[in-house]
XYZ file of C-alpha atoms in Angstrom:
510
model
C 23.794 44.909 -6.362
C 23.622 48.572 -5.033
C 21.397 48.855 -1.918
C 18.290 50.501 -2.079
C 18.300 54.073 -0.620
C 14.994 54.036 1.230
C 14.831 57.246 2.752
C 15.373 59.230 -0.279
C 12.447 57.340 -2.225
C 10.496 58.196 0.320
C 11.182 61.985 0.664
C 11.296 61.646 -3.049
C 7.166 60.319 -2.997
C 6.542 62.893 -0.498
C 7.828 65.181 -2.407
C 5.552 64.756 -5.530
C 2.640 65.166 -3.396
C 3.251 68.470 -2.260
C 3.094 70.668 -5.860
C 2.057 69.533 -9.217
C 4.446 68.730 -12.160
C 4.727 71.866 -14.901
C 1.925 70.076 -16.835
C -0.409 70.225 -14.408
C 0.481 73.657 -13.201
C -0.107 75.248 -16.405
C -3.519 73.182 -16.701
C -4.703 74.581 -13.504
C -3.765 78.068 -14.350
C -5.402 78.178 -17.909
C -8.259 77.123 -16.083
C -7.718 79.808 -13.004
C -8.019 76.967 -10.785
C -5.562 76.496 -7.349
C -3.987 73.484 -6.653
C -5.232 71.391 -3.919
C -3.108 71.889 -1.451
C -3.134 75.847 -1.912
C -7.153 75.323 -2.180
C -6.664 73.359 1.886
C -4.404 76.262 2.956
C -6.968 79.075 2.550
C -9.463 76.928 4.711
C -7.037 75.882 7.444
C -5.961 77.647 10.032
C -2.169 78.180 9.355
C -0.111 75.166 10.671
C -3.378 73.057 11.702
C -3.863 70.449 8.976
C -2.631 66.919 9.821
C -2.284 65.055 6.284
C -3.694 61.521 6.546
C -2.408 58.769 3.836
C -0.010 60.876 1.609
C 2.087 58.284 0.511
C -1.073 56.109 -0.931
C -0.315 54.083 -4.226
C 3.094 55.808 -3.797
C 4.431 52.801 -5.586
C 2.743 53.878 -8.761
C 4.539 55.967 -11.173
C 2.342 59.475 -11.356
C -0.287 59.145 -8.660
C 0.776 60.831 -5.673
C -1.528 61.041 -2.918
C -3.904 58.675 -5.460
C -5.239 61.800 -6.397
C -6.771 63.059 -3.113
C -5.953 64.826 -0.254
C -7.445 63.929 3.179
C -7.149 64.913 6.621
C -8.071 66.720 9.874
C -7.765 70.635 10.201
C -9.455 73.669 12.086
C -11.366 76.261 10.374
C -11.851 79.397 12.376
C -10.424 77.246 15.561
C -12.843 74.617 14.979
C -12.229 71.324 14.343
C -13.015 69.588 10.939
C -12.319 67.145 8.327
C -11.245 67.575 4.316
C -11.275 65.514 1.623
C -10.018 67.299 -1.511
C -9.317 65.846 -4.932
C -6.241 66.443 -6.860
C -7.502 67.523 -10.367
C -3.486 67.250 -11.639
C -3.602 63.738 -10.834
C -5.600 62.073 -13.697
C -8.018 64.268 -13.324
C -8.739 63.611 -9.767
C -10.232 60.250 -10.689
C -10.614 57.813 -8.561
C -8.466 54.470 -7.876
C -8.590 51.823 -4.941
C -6.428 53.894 -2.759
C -8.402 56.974 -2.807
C -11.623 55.009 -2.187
C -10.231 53.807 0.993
C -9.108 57.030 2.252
C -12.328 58.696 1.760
C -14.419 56.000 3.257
C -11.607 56.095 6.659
C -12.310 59.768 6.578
C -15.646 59.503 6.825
C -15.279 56.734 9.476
C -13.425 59.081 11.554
C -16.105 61.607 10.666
C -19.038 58.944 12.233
C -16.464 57.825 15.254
C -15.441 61.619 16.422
C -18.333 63.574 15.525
C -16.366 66.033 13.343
C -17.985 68.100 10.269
C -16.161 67.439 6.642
C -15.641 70.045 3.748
C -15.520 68.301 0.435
C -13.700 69.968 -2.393
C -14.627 67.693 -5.513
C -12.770 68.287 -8.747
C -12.873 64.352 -10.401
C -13.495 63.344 -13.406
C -14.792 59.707 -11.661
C -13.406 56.434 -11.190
C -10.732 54.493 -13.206
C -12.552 52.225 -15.000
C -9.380 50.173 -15.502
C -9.553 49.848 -11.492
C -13.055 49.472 -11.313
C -12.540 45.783 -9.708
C -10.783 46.748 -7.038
C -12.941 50.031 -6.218
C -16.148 49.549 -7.290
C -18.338 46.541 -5.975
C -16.504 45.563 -3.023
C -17.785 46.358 0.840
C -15.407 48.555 1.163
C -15.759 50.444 -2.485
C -16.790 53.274 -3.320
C -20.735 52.518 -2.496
C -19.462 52.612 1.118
C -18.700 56.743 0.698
C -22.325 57.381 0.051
C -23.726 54.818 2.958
C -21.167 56.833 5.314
C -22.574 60.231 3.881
C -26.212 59.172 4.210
C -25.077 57.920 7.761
C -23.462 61.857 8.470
C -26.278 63.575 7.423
C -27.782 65.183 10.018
C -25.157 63.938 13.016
C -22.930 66.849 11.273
C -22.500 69.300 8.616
C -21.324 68.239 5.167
C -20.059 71.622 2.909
C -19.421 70.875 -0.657
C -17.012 73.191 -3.058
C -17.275 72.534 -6.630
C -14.856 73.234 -8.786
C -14.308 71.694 -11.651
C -16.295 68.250 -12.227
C -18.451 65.905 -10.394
C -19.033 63.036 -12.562
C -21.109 59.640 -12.882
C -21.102 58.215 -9.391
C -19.025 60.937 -7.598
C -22.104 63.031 -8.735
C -24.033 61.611 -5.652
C -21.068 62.962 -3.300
C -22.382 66.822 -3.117
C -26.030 65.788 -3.679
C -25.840 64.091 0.323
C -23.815 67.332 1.440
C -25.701 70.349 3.257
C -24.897 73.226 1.051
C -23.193 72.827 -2.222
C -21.201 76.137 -3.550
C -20.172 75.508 -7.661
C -17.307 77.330 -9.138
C -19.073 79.253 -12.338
C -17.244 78.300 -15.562
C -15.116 75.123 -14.101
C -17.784 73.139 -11.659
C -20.133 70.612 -13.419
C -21.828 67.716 -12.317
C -23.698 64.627 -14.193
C -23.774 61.287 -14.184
C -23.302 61.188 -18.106
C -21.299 62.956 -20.037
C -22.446 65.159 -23.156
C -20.740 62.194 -25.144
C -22.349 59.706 -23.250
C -25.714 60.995 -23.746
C -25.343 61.247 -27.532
C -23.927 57.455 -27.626
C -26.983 56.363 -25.285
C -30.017 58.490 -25.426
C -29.459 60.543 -28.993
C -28.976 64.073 -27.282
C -26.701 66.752 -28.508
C -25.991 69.010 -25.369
C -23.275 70.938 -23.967
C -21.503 70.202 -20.530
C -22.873 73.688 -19.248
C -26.612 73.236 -20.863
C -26.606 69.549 -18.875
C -24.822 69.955 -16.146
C -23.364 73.442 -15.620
C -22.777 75.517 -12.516
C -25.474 78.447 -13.236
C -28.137 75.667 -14.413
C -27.737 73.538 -11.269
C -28.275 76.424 -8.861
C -30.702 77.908 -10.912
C -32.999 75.023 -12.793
C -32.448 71.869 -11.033
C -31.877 73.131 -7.827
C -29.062 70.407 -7.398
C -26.071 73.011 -6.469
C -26.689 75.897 -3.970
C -24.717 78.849 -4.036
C -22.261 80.304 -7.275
C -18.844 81.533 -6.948
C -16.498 83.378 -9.066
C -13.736 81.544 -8.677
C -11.627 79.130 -5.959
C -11.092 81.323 -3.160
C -14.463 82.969 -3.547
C -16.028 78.866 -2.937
C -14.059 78.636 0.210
C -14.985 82.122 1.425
C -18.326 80.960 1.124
C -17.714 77.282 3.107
C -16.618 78.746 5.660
C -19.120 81.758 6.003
C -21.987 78.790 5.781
C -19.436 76.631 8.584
C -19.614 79.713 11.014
C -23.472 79.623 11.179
C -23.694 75.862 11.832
C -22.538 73.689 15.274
C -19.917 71.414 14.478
C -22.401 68.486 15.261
C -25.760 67.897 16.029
C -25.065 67.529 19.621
C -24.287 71.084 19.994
C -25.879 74.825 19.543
C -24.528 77.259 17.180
C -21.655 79.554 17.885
C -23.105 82.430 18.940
C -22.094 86.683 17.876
C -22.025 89.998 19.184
C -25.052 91.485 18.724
C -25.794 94.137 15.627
C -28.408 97.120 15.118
C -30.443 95.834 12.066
C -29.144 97.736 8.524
C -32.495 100.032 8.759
C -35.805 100.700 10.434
C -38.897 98.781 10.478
C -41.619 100.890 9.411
C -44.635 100.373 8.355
C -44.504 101.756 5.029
C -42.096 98.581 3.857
C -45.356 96.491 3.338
C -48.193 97.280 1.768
C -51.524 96.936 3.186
C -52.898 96.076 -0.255
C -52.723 92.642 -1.192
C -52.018 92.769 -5.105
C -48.898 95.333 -4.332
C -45.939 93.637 -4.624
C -42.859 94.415 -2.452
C -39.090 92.971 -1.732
C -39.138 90.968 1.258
C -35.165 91.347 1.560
C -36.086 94.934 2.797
C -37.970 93.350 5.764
C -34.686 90.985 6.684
C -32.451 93.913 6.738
C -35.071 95.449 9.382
C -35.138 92.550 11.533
C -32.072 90.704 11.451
C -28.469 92.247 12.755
C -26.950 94.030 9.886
C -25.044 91.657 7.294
C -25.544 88.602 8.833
C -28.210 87.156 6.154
C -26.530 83.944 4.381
C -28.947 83.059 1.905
C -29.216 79.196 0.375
C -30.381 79.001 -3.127
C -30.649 82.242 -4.365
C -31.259 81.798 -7.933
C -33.372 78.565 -7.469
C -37.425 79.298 -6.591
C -36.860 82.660 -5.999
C -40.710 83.270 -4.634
C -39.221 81.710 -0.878
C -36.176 82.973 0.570
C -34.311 80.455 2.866
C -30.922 81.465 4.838
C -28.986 82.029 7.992
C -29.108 85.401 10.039
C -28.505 86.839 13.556
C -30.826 88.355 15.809
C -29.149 89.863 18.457
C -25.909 87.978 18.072
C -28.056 84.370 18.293
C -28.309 82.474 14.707
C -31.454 81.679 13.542
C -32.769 80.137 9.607
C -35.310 82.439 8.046
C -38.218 81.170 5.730
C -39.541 83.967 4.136
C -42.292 84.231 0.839
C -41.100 86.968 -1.432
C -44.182 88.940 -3.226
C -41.774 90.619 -5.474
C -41.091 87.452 -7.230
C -44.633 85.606 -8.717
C -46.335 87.070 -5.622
C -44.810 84.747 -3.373
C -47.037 81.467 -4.430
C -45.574 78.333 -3.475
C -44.342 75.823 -6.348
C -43.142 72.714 -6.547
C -39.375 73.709 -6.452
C -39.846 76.116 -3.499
C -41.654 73.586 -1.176
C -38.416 71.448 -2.280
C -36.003 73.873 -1.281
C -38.232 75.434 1.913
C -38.593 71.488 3.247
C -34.813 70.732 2.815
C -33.874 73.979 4.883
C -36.030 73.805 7.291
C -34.985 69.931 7.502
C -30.928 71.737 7.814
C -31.987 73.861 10.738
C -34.005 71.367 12.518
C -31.102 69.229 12.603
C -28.326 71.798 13.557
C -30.365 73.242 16.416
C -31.081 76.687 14.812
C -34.243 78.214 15.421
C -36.237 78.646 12.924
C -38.183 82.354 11.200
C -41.111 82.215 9.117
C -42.195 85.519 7.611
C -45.111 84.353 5.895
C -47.080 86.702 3.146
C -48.193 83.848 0.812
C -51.347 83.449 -1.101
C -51.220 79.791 -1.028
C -49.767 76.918 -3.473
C -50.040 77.303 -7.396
C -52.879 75.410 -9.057
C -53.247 74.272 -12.363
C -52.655 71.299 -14.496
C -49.383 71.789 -14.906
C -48.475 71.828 -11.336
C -50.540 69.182 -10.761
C -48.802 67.181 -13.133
C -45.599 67.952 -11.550
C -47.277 66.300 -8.233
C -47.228 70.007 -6.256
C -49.820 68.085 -3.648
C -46.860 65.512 -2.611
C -44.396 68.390 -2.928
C -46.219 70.592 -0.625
C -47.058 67.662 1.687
C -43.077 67.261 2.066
C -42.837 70.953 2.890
C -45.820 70.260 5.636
C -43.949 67.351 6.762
C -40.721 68.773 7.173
C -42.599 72.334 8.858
C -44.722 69.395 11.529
C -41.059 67.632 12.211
C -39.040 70.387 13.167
C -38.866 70.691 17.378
C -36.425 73.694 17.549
C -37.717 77.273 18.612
C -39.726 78.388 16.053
C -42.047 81.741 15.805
C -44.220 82.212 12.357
C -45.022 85.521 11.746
C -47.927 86.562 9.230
C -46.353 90.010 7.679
C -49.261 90.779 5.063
C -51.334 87.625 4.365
C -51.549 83.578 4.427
C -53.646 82.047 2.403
C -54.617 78.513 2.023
C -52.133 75.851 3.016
C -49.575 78.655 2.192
C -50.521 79.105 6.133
C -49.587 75.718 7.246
C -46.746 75.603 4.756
C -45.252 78.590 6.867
C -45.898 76.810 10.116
C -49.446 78.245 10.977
C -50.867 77.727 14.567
C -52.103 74.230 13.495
C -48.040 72.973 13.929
C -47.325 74.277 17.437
C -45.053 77.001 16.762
C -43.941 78.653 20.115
C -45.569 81.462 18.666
C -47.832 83.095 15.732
C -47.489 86.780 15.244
C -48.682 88.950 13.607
C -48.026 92.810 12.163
C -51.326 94.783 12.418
C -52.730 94.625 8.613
C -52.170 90.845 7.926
C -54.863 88.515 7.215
C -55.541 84.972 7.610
C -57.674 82.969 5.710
C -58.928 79.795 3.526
C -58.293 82.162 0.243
C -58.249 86.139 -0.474
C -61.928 88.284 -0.172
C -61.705 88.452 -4.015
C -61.244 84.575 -4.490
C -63.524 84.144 -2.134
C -66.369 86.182 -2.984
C -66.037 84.743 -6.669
C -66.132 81.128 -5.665
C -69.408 81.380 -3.218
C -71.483 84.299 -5.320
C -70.416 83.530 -8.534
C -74.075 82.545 -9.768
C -76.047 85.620 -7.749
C -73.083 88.238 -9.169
C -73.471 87.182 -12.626
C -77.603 87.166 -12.383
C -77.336 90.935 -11.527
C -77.514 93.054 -14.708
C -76.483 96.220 -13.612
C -72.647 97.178 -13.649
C -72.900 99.772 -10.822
C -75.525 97.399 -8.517
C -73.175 94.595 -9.090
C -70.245 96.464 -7.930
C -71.757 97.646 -4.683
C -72.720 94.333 -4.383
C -69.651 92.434 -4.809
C -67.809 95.441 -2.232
C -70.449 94.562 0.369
C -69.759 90.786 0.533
C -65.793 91.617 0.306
C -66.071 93.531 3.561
C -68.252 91.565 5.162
C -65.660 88.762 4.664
C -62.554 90.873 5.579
C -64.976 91.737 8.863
C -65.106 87.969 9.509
C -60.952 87.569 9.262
C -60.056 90.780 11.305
C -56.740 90.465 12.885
C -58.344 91.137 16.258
C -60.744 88.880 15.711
C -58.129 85.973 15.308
C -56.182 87.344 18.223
C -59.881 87.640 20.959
C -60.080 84.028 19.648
C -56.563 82.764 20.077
C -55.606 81.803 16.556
C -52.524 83.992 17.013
C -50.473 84.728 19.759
C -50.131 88.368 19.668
C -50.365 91.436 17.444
C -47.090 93.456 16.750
C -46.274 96.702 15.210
C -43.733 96.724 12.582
C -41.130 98.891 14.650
C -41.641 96.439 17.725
C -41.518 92.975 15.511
C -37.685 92.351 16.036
C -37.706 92.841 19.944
C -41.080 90.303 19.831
C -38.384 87.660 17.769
C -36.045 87.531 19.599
C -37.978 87.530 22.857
C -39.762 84.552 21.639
C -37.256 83.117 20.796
C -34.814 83.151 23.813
C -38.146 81.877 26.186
C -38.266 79.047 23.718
C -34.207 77.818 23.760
C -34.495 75.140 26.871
C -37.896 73.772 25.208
C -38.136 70.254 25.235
C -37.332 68.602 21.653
C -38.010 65.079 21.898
C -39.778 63.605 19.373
C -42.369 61.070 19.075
C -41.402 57.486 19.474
C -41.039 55.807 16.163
C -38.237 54.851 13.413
C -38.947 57.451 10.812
C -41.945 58.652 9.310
C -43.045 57.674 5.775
C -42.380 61.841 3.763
C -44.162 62.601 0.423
C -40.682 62.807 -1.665
């Protein structure tokens, strides 16, 4: 009997790990996809990734690797974890081998502290392993208790790009940012088949669980790319505004001139005038450092990483341009789970508040927009980094405490010299308390000069000075002055102390 040559079997296995056979090669290209290890390179620095468990299941004819690559790396000369599937492999489905090696990764993530990039592209688990990597303590439940155990202690940055599906969906729904290839990334936990077998629906992949519909409708991915490389790009521009753990600050920059002035003529003193509050940012913050989250999904709030003088900070800002900036369901959502992100990273947090309050309505209502907008109050009263609210045009309502109002001990509430504070707008207001002696005056022109009387006499009562000789805010600011005020603020509020009260958890209104 001829011995066994053992070294060339095993530089043979290695060796189908490190491209993929001709079939899947010309899959991946008709789908303008890169192959894993191609997709690793562009986020590693050259020669830093150190492969853990390439020879898993090596004994098995056709899964090399078991279909995913893990292993330690630095990005931008900090360290960091990957686990990336391998889409040529049986669709980068899961087996008993590759549930092991991402739950070790994600043990070494808990154990060292170290943040983890997840590039999914798997069609799910083999159901003809499902025994072996399913139920067990150490199956594939154990990813998501490990996830749920990261979040917050460090950063979790999800690329998309081709599917996420059944129970690997839940994989980028515990990560911080999720970026979806448009075209190839999907997720859902049933497939368009499934849900015509079970429930009786006829619906495409990309009407269920598309790219464009997650970061637009359900709110479930965060950011769209063009293609592979475009995804990464974006990882690692999100990575460079985060610490690598919760333990440490941001990095920090070299400071930039903002991209134009602020003058006063970017906001309107009138109320019902809508404006772009994206042409505020690029007066305040250094010029292109804004990294916005969700930018499709409740466009009314803006939410995203910037610089102020070289220091990164998250931004919270209402946008009048889009529905006037009223708060929805969807945008408390996304506002709470930001502000949530920053709170736990360390960066100080930016509201730019010109909000006339929360919608109303049945429909809203039905939705549950109270217990929505109590999570966004919860998440504002939680937060203990640096945090200065500033009151550009208007708050309304509980669109004031929603945008972390003096009632939440914000290190500071500014404000520019035309904004107004208030329980609701002079119009609403005058409506809702003279509604009966307005409509019992006949004349048009007597009940005009009526109705302008009590409007002043209520914008009289919510002066800006007013609020500031009583304290309600901290200080008034011109427009041209507001950026020097931020940062100011915000540098005599980085050694506050951010302990928090002495309990488990609180009980939020998800």
């Amino acid at each position: 009997m001829a011995r066994r040559d053992h070294a060339k079997e095993v530089a043979v296995a290695r060796e189908a790990t490190l491209r993929p056979g001709d079939k899947g090669a010309a899959k991946l290209a008709s789908q303008n996809k890169l192959y894993v290890r191609d997709r690793i390179a562009l986020l590693a620095d050259p020669g830093t990734f150190v492969e853990d468990g390439q020879l898993a299941n090596a004994s098995a004819e056709g899964l090399p690797a078991d279909g995913v690559v893990t292993g330690r790396l630095l990005v931008d000369g900090r360290p960091a974890l990957v686990v990336a599937n391998d889409p040529t492999v049986k669709a980068g489905s899961w087996g008993a081998r590759t549930v092991e090696k991402i739950v070790r990764i994600t043990e070494i993530a808990l154990r060292d502290e170290l943040p983890i990039f997840w590039f999914i592209d798997s069609a799910g688990a083999r159901i003809t392993d499902q025994v072996d990597l399913f139920p067990g303590r150490r199956g594939a439940g154990r990813i998501f208790a490990n996830q749920v155990a990261l979040s917050g202690k460090v950063p979790q940055i999800c690329c998309l790009f081709g599917p996420s599906a059944a129970g690997g969906a839940y994989i980028p729904s515990f990560c911080d940012i999720v970026i979806m290839v448009e075209g190839n990334a999907s997720m859902y936990l049933g497939s368009p088949r499934m849900a015509e077998m079970v429930v009786g629906e006829k619906v495409t992949l990309e009407e269920m669980g598309g790219a464009r519909m997650h970061a637009s409708v359900s709110g479930c991915g965060d950011n769209l790319a063009s293609d592979d490389a475009e995804a990464i790009e974006s990882a690692k521009a999100f990575f460079s505004y985060v610490p690598g753990a919760w333990r440490t600050l941001p990095p920090s920059y070299d400071a930039r001139p903002p991209a134009r002035e602020f003058t006063a003529d970017l906001v309107p003193e009138a109320e019902n005038v809508g404006y772009d509050m994206y042409t505020v940012l690029d007066a305040l913050l250094d010029e292109d450092t804004f990294f916005e989250l969700k930018p499709l999904f409740a466009p009314e709030i803006i939410v995203g990483f910037g610089c102020l003088a070289g220091q990164v900070v998250g931004v919270v800002a209402n946008n009048p341009a889009v529905k006037g900036g009223v708060l929805f369901v969807d945008s408390a959502d996304k506002a709470a789970r930001f502000i949530w992100l920053c709170d736990a990273f360390n960066v100080p947090l930016v509201y730019l508040a010109d909000v006339p309050g929360f919608m109303i309505g049945s429909e809203v209502e039905r939705q549950g927009i109270i217990r929505h907008g109590a999570k966004l109050i919860t998440a504002v009263s939680e937060a203990t980094v640096p945090t200065v609210s500033v009151v550009v045009r208007k708050a309304y309502g509980a669109g004031l405490y929603a945008m972390s109002g003096p009632g939440f001990s914000p290190d500071a509430t500014l404000a520019l010299p035309t904004a107004k504070i208030a329980v609701m707008g002079p119009e609403a207001a005058v409506n809702a308390v003279y509604y009966n002696k307005i409509a019992e005056i006949s004349d048009p022109a007597e009940r005009e000069e009526y109705v302008t009387r009590l409007r002043e006499e209520y914008e009289d009562d919510i002066d800006i000075l007013r609020l500031a000789a009583d304290l309600v805010i901290d200080a008034v600011v011109e427009p041209g002055e507001l950026r020097g005020e931020l940062i100011a603020r915000l540098a005599a509020a980085s050694t506050k102390d951010r302990r928090g009260p002495e309990k488990r958890h609180g009980v939020p209104p998800v």
